[in-house]
XYZ file of C-alpha atoms in Angstrom:
398
model
C -51.026 4.173 27.994
C -52.818 1.695 25.722
C -55.661 -0.414 27.100
C -57.802 -3.193 25.701
C -60.480 -0.576 25.077
C -58.078 1.155 22.692
C -57.712 -2.121 20.791
C -61.500 -2.271 20.414
C -61.478 1.326 19.182
C -58.957 0.444 16.462
C -61.863 -1.338 14.709
C -59.527 -3.760 12.993
C -61.114 -5.782 10.204
C -62.457 -9.115 11.437
C -61.560 -8.465 15.112
C -64.528 -8.710 17.478
C -64.769 -8.478 21.265
C -66.864 -11.430 22.441
C -66.326 -11.412 26.236
C -64.710 -9.618 29.165
C -65.961 -6.085 28.581
C -65.494 -5.344 32.296
C -61.723 -5.743 31.834
C -61.258 -3.325 28.950
C -59.435 -0.810 31.150
C -56.509 -3.226 31.589
C -53.216 -1.767 30.395
C -51.506 -3.438 27.427
C -47.712 -3.475 27.664
C -47.060 -5.346 24.380
C -48.446 -8.011 22.019
C -47.205 -11.606 22.119
C -48.040 -14.628 19.984
C -48.586 -17.692 22.192
C -46.757 -20.674 20.733
C -44.763 -22.721 23.196
C -44.605 -23.599 26.861
C -43.552 -22.741 29.520
C -45.383 -19.427 29.120
C -43.705 -17.769 32.091
C -40.398 -17.740 30.205
C -41.672 -15.288 27.594
C -45.002 -13.838 28.799
C -45.024 -10.749 31.016
C -47.567 -8.693 32.927
C -49.831 -6.749 30.596
C -49.095 -8.740 27.423
C -51.931 -8.978 24.913
C -51.842 -12.636 23.841
C -52.576 -13.956 20.331
C -53.416 -17.636 19.886
C -54.333 -19.783 16.873
C -56.488 -22.895 17.173
C -54.587 -24.971 14.599
C -55.656 -28.427 15.922
C -51.990 -29.386 16.105
C -50.524 -27.419 18.987
C -53.881 -26.056 20.175
C -57.374 -27.400 20.169
C -60.074 -25.796 22.319
C -59.290 -27.929 25.380
C -55.705 -26.734 25.243
C -56.892 -23.157 24.645
C -58.933 -23.326 27.846
C -55.914 -24.536 29.843
C -53.672 -21.913 28.229
C -56.145 -19.156 29.069
C -56.084 -20.096 32.759
C -52.272 -20.164 32.844
C -51.939 -16.889 30.953
C -54.369 -15.089 33.256
C -52.268 -16.141 36.245
C -49.284 -14.572 34.485
C -51.206 -11.299 34.246
C -52.118 -10.959 30.562
C -54.409 -8.047 29.730
C -56.342 -9.620 26.872
C -56.536 -12.639 24.555
C -57.311 -12.845 20.841
C -58.154 -16.230 19.304
C -58.239 -17.182 15.656
C -59.434 -20.557 14.309
C -57.976 -22.118 11.166
C -60.444 -21.556 8.306
C -63.020 -20.458 10.924
C -63.698 -24.172 11.258
C -65.865 -23.796 14.378
C -66.972 -21.062 16.777
C -65.321 -20.472 20.132
C -67.105 -22.687 22.697
C -69.481 -20.973 25.080
C -67.639 -22.342 28.122
C -64.507 -20.402 27.098
C -66.560 -17.248 26.581
C -68.239 -17.701 29.972
C -64.881 -18.280 31.691
C -63.435 -15.129 30.120
C -66.428 -13.208 31.507
C -65.788 -14.646 34.977
C -62.124 -13.636 34.763
C -62.912 -10.142 33.375
C -60.534 -11.070 30.562
C -61.171 -9.228 27.279
C -61.563 -12.033 24.742
C -61.408 -11.246 21.024
C -62.333 -13.428 18.082
C -60.218 -12.865 14.962
C -61.753 -14.137 11.724
C -59.330 -16.298 9.755
C -59.560 -14.065 6.680
C -59.791 -10.846 8.659
C -56.892 -8.939 10.194
C -53.743 -11.022 10.496
C -51.837 -11.304 13.756
C -49.123 -9.248 12.074
C -51.679 -6.466 11.444
C -52.830 -6.596 15.070
C -49.277 -6.572 16.419
C -48.249 -3.650 14.215
C -51.386 -1.625 14.973
C -51.135 -2.085 18.742
C -47.357 -1.566 18.679
C -47.774 1.708 16.763
C -50.424 2.825 19.247
C -48.119 2.104 22.188
C -45.263 3.955 20.489
C -47.466 6.987 19.720
C -48.680 7.074 23.316
C -45.105 6.945 24.586
C -44.243 9.918 22.348
C -47.167 11.924 23.758
C -46.146 11.042 27.309
C -42.561 12.058 26.569
C -43.734 15.407 25.216
C -45.721 16.043 28.404
C -42.730 14.945 30.476
C -40.420 17.314 28.577
C -42.723 20.266 29.233
C -42.965 19.393 32.930
C -39.204 18.845 33.206
C -38.503 22.290 31.748
C -41.113 23.853 34.011
C -39.500 22.341 37.126
C -35.833 22.622 36.189
C -35.649 25.166 33.369
C -33.390 28.150 33.871
C -35.815 30.601 32.293
C -39.461 29.861 33.151
C -40.894 32.961 31.486
C -44.498 34.075 31.036
C -44.574 33.013 27.391
C -43.513 29.452 28.198
C -46.009 29.209 31.065
C -48.778 30.506 28.798
C -47.884 27.898 26.160
C -48.096 25.028 28.667
C -51.297 26.433 30.157
C -52.934 26.466 26.731
C -51.800 22.960 25.774
C -52.711 21.229 29.027
C -55.665 23.311 30.209
C -53.978 24.354 33.481
C -54.775 27.635 35.211
C -51.454 28.796 36.620
C -53.078 31.813 38.296
C -54.093 29.303 40.973
C -51.574 27.640 43.326
C -50.036 24.356 42.171
C -47.876 21.827 43.956
C -45.557 18.988 42.990
C -46.005 15.396 44.093
C -43.297 12.735 43.831
C -44.459 9.120 43.832
C -41.678 7.060 45.411
C -41.838 3.328 44.683
C -40.719 0.614 47.106
C -40.000 -2.752 45.450
C -39.191 -6.293 46.501
C -36.870 -8.123 44.148
C -37.137 -11.786 43.181
C -34.588 -14.120 41.633
C -35.384 -13.099 38.028
C -34.258 -9.495 37.540
C -35.598 -9.349 33.989
C -39.090 -10.261 35.171
C -38.740 -7.743 38.018
C -38.058 -5.009 35.478
C -40.995 -6.087 33.308
C -43.183 -5.987 36.430
C -41.935 -2.505 37.286
C -42.563 -1.233 33.753
C -46.064 -2.675 33.836
C -46.646 -0.989 37.203
C -45.430 2.299 35.705
C -47.857 1.879 32.792
C -50.760 1.149 35.155
C -49.831 4.137 37.302
C -49.650 6.331 34.205
C -53.092 5.144 33.102
C -54.582 5.860 36.529
C -53.110 9.378 36.522
C -54.488 10.053 33.041
C -57.954 9.153 34.356
C -57.755 11.513 37.340
C -60.325 14.311 37.431
C -57.717 16.979 38.068
C -55.686 15.998 34.963
C -52.240 16.603 36.509
C -49.109 16.800 34.394
C -47.081 13.626 34.850
C -43.633 12.269 34.035
C -41.309 9.424 34.953
C -38.000 10.825 36.154
C -35.017 8.994 37.714
C -37.069 5.992 38.876
C -39.635 8.312 40.430
C -42.950 9.597 39.132
C -43.591 13.332 39.278
C -46.931 15.132 39.146
C -47.932 18.796 39.014
C -51.503 19.682 39.944
C -53.694 22.446 41.295
C -53.678 22.688 45.094
C -57.353 23.014 45.986
C -58.745 23.680 49.441
C -60.933 20.566 49.318
C -57.813 18.462 48.619
C -59.773 16.499 46.011
C -56.686 15.435 44.071
C -54.856 14.390 47.259
C -57.826 12.178 48.182
C -57.903 10.813 44.632
C -54.174 10.038 44.811
C -54.656 8.249 48.129
C -57.401 6.035 46.674
C -55.427 5.412 43.470
C -52.242 4.281 45.271
C -54.207 2.028 47.620
C -55.938 0.492 44.604
C -52.579 -0.281 42.980
C -51.183 -1.653 46.259
C -54.128 -4.052 46.459
C -53.877 -5.143 42.813
C -53.056 -8.891 42.890
C -50.281 -8.301 40.338
C -48.415 -5.951 42.708
C -49.625 -6.775 46.224
C -46.688 -7.378 48.541
C -44.203 -6.689 45.727
C -44.570 -3.022 44.755
C -46.069 -0.188 46.754
C -45.866 3.584 46.479
C -46.095 6.723 48.561
C -46.724 10.194 47.164
C -44.737 13.005 48.793
C -46.064 16.532 48.259
C -44.136 19.790 48.227
C -45.681 23.115 49.203
C -48.121 24.947 46.923
C -47.000 28.028 44.957
C -48.760 30.470 42.656
C -45.560 31.529 40.909
C -44.610 28.858 38.307
C -40.989 29.821 38.854
C -41.221 28.215 42.294
C -42.581 24.834 41.168
C -39.006 23.572 41.153
C -38.798 24.533 44.823
C -41.929 22.489 45.497
C -40.193 19.528 43.816
C -37.064 19.943 45.955
C -39.180 20.103 49.123
C -40.912 16.864 48.236
C -37.629 15.227 47.238
C -35.986 16.142 50.565
C -38.773 14.373 52.438
C -38.449 11.037 50.604
C -35.652 9.623 52.850
C -37.730 10.591 55.900
C -41.072 9.175 54.760
C -40.742 5.968 56.771
C -39.869 7.928 59.923
C -42.829 10.292 59.906
C -45.609 9.601 62.419
C -48.146 7.834 60.215
C -50.293 5.506 62.348
C -53.036 5.326 59.677
C -50.455 4.427 56.966
C -51.458 7.238 54.614
C -50.236 6.959 51.042
C -50.000 10.723 50.494
C -47.676 12.731 52.764
C -46.703 16.391 52.575
C -44.046 18.732 53.901
C -46.594 19.854 56.482
C -46.644 16.256 57.807
C -43.316 16.965 59.488
C -45.112 19.429 61.723
C -42.873 20.856 64.430
C -39.936 18.643 63.461
C -39.005 20.808 60.482
C -38.199 23.724 62.795
C -35.734 21.737 64.887
C -32.931 21.469 62.357
C -32.046 25.131 62.134
C -30.465 27.560 64.576
C -27.891 27.152 67.335
C -29.670 24.705 69.637
C -29.282 21.441 67.681
C -26.657 20.049 70.049
C -28.854 20.860 73.026
C -31.877 19.153 71.429
C -29.850 16.076 70.495
C -28.404 15.800 74.011
C -31.903 15.949 75.474
C -33.089 13.124 73.146
C -30.075 10.934 73.936
C -30.495 11.420 77.677
C -34.195 10.646 77.429
C -33.512 7.343 75.669
C -30.174 6.511 77.304
C -31.304 3.516 79.381
C -33.065 1.627 76.583
C -30.294 2.423 74.095
C -27.696 0.939 76.442
C -29.929 -2.083 77.070
C -30.404 -2.643 73.310
C -26.656 -2.400 72.682
C -25.811 -4.794 75.506
C -28.494 -7.387 74.765
C -29.113 -7.136 71.028
C -32.744 -6.157 71.640
C -34.929 -3.616 69.848
C -36.702 -1.729 72.612
C -36.325 1.663 70.929
C -37.850 0.345 67.683
C -40.606 -1.379 69.671
C -41.470 1.874 71.433
C -41.869 3.662 68.105
C -43.734 0.868 66.319
C -46.219 0.538 69.181
C -47.067 4.211 68.680
C -47.137 3.981 64.876
C -49.624 1.104 65.061
C -52.023 2.955 67.291
C -51.054 1.075 70.499
C -52.537 -2.075 68.960
C -50.518 -5.056 70.219
C -51.577 -7.422 67.420
C -50.632 -5.036 64.592
C -47.416 -4.017 66.336
C -46.343 -7.640 66.834
C -47.021 -8.346 63.149
C -45.016 -5.271 62.092
C -42.076 -6.393 64.239
C -42.416 -10.061 63.185
C -42.608 -11.236 66.788
C -45.192 -13.039 68.930
C -47.611 -10.852 70.868
C -46.285 -12.241 74.160
C -42.771 -11.158 73.167
C -44.100 -7.683 72.478
C -45.766 -7.496 75.899
C -42.495 -8.580 77.512
C -40.629 -5.806 75.672
C -43.164 -3.188 76.755
C -42.828 -4.310 80.371
C -39.036 -4.069 80.098
C -39.316 -0.513 78.725
C -41.510 0.506 81.669
C -39.055 -1.096 84.067
C -35.964 0.562 82.595
C -37.474 4.029 82.211
C -39.496 3.808 85.435
C -42.648 5.043 83.698
C -46.049 3.744 82.689
C -46.706 3.685 78.949
C -50.263 4.752 79.686
C -48.782 8.156 80.592
C -49.278 9.502 77.078
C -47.459 12.801 77.639
C -44.385 10.877 78.716
C -44.817 8.447 75.816
C -45.146 11.302 73.301
C -41.921 12.835 74.609
C -40.130 9.515 74.051
C -41.507 9.145 70.514
C -40.511 12.732 69.689
C -37.001 12.035 70.997
C -36.674 8.979 68.720
C -37.970 10.820 65.630
C -35.907 13.975 66.183
C -32.755 11.858 66.531
C -33.497 9.989 63.327
C -34.333 13.133 61.357
C -31.120 14.793 62.533
C -28.948 11.902 61.394
C -30.424 11.772 57.877
């Protein structure tokens, strides 16, 4: 993906970075010439904005206001040109760009035109997309090709510096989104998220292969004992979750398949990860990890084979029978409460927040569960049996 640093590296004639060096890693989705308000009707996350101080539509006071509004809309950088280079950009604008970590460029009036900048950045984005597509095509064929022979594997190994004599595994990054009232803006947001995710993956130490496929993001990387890449993925996804542009709107989880040394089995690793995606929200995950693997299912994965499934399911239903009947009769959510209390580490405040209820309501539910089941929730062996019964039932019905 293209960043503001790449724009600096283009060394366009008369284009100079004057502030915001700390923001040069911001991803640029496209270039847009700022002309009319309201900006939110045509500006999107990651746009690189071009603005002319013409003393008709924009003087420097209006530029300062525009900069603040554009930053709130998530622009990646701003380039300013002044008619006839009549005066320098005021220091207060430069200082504010530094505070905002906004890459601010000065474009000399007789230097590169905005058309030159737009074409150069657009070509760079297009070239990057072609490179990404080539990588994606190689990975697609490796995972789903009918004939993954030694010659093809050797070709990929040479081009991408991967050592396929060591075990590799597939990770699928599944994205959860909240939609607003403007579907076009939602899609622009998603594309910008994809670009940011792509950029983060490109910067990973392990240099995994990466592609976007069917609204999911797929990685192939070496499975090391120190799990360095898994830890790096965890930190990367948390960083994106906490990005103000995406917080509360887009979040991701990476599901990992098993590791294989034979490249012919990488497709199997993909299928393993894919099969776990519908179950990711059911897995015991009290610490809310962002990277989950097939091994996360633990003992559950052995329960869905053989001749005893009916027996297991009957046991789970009998174990939960009283609270299920109570929920059905009263429209309550005792079963969900039981699970969420476990998932949130028996913390009443976090559990109440997760269930969107008052803490006192939660305590009342917990008391009702103890009353119905004639147990104490401090009996952790009994509690674990109940949680296992809930999870096994849910896994079986998926």
